[in-house]
mmCIF file of C-alpha atoms in Angstrom:
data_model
loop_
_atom_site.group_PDB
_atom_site.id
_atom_site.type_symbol
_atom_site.label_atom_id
_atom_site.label_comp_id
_atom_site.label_asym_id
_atom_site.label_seq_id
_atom_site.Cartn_x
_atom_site.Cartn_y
_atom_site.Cartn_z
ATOM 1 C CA UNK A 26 95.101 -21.776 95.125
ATOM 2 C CA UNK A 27 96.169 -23.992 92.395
ATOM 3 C CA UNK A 28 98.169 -22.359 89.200
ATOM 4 C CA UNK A 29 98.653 -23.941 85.987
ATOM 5 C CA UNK A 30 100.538 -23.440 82.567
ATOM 6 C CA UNK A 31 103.275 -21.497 84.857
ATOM 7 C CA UNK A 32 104.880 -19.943 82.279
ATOM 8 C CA UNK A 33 102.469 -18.586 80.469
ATOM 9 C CA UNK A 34 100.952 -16.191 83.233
ATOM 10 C CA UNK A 35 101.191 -12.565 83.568
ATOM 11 C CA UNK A 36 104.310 -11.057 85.397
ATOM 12 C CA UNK A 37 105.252 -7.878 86.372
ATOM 13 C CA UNK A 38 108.938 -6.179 87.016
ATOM 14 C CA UNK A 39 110.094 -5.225 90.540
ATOM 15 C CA UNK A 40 111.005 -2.298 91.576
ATOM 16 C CA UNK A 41 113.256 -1.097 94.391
ATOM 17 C CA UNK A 42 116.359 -2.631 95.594
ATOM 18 C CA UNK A 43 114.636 -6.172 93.798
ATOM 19 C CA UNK A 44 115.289 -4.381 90.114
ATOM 20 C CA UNK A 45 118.830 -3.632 91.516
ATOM 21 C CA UNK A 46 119.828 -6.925 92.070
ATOM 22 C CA UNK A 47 119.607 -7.370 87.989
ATOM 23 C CA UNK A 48 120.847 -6.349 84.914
ATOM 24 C CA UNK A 49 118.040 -5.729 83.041
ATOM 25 C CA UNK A 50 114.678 -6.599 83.583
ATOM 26 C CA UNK A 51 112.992 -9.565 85.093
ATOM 27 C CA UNK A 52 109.596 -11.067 85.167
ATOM 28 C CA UNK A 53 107.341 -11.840 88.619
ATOM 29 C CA UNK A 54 104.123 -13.583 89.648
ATOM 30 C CA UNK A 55 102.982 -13.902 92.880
ATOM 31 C CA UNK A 56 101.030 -17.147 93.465
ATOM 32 C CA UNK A 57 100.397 -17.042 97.347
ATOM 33 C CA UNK A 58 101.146 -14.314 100.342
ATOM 34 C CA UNK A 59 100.385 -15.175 103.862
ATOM 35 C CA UNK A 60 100.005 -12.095 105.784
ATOM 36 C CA UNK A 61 100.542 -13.614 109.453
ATOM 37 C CA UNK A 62 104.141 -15.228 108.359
ATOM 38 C CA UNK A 63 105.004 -13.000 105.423
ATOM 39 C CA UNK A 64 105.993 -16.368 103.373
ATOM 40 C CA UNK A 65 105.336 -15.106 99.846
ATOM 41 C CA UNK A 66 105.396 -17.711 96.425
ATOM 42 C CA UNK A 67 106.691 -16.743 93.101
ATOM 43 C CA UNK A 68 107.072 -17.916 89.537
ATOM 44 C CA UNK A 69 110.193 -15.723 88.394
ATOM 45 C CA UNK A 70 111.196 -15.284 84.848
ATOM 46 C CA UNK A 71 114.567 -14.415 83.883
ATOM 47 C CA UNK A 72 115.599 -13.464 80.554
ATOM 48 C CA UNK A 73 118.170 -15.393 78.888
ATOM 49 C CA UNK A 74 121.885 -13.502 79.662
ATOM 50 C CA UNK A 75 120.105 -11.943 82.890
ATOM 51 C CA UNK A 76 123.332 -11.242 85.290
ATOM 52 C CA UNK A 77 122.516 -10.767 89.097
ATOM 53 C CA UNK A 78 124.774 -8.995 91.839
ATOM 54 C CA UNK A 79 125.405 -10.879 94.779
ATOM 55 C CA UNK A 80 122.684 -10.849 97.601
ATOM 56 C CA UNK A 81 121.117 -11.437 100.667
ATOM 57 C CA UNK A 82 117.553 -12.075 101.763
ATOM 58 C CA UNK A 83 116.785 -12.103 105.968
ATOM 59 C CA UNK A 84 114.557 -14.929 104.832
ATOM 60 C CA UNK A 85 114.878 -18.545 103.981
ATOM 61 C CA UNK A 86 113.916 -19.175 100.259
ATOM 62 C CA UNK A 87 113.803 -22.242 97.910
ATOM 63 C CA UNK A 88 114.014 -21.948 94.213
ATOM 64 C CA UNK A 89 112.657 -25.291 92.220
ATOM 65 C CA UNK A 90 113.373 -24.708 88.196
ATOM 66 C CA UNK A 91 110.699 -24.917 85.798
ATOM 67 C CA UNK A 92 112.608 -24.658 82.758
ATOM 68 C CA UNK A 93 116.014 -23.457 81.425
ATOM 69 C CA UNK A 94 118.694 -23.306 83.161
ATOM 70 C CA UNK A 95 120.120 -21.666 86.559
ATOM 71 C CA UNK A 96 123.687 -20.646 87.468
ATOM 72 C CA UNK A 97 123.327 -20.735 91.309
ATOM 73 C CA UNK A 98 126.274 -19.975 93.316
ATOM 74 C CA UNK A 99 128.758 -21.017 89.983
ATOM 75 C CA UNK A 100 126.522 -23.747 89.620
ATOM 76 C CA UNK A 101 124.514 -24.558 86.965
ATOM 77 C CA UNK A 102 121.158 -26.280 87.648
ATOM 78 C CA UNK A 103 118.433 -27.484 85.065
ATOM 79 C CA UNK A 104 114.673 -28.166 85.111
ATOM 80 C CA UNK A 105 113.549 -30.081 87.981
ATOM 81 C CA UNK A 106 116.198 -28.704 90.278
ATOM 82 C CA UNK A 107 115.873 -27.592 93.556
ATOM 83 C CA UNK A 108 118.312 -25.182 95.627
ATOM 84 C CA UNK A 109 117.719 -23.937 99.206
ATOM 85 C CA UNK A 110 119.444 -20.981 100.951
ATOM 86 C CA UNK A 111 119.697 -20.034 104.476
ATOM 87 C CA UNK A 112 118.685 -16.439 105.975
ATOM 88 C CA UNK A 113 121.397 -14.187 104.976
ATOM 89 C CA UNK A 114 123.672 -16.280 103.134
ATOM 90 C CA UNK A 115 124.905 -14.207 100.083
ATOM 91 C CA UNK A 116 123.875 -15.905 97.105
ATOM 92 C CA UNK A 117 124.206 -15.003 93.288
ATOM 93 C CA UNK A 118 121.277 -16.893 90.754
ATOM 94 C CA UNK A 119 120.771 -15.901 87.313
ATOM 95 C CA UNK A 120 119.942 -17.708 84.113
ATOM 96 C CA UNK A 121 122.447 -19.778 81.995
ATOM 97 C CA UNK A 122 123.069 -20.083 78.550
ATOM 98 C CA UNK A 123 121.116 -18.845 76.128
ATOM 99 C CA UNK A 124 117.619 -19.369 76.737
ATOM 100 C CA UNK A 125 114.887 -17.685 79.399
ATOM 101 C CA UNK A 126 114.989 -19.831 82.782
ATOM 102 C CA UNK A 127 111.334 -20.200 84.954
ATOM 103 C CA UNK A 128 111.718 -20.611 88.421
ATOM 104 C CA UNK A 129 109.090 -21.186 91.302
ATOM 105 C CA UNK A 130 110.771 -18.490 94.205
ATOM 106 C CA UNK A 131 109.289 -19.744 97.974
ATOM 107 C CA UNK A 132 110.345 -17.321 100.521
ATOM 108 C CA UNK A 133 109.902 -18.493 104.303
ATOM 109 C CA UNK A 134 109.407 -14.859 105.668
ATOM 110 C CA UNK A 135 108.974 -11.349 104.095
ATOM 111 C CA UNK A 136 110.571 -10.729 101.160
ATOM 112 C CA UNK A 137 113.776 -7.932 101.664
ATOM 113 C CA UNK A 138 116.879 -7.906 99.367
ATOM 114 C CA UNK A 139 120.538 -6.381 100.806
ATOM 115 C CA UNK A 140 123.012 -6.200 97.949
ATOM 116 C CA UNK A 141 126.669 -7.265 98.921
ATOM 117 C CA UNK A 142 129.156 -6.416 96.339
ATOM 118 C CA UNK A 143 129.450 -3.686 93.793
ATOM 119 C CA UNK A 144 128.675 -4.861 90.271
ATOM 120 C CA UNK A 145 126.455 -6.703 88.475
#
């Protein structure tokens, strides 16, 4: 599989507990699924002022930054960035600033999303 002009491809919403974990609206694409480990790729698009309730995921994940800019964890991380989170740490990313943030999203297992706190 090989994927270019990231950005630029066609994504879709989520639905589910995934759309709950947001504010408003978010964009996916999945690149690759492998059906005997249930790792799954993404490119994620967040809209600029996207907020995100605090979550966990019973899979490891990895989140490298295409573009923009990523508060992870109270941290704010630009393109080129990489941030890795164990299985079932609680974690809060959303975009920063006031621009659109691309991410590439590698989960290690099958997806699943638990939210942890009450607002968004």
């Amino acid at each position: 599989m090989i994927a270019e002009d990231l950005t630029a491809l066609e994504f879709h919403q989520p639905s589910g507990n995934a759309a709950a974990v947001y504010d408003q609206p978010i964009g996916l694409h999945l690149l690759y699924e492998d059906l005997g480990s249930g790792a799954e790729h993404y490119v994620v698009r967040y809209p600029a002022g996207v907020r995100c309730r605090a979550h966990t995921h019973t899979a490891a994940h990895t989140i490298v930054v295409i573009d923009g800019r990523l508060e992870v964890n109270g941290r704010v991380i630009g393109a080129g960035s990489y941030a890795h989170f164990p299985a079932n740490e609680p974690m809060r990313h959303q975009a920063a600033g006031d621009a659109p943030c691309h991410f590439i999203l590698i989960f290690h297992g099958p997806f699943d999303v638990s939210i942890v706190d009450g607002g968004a």
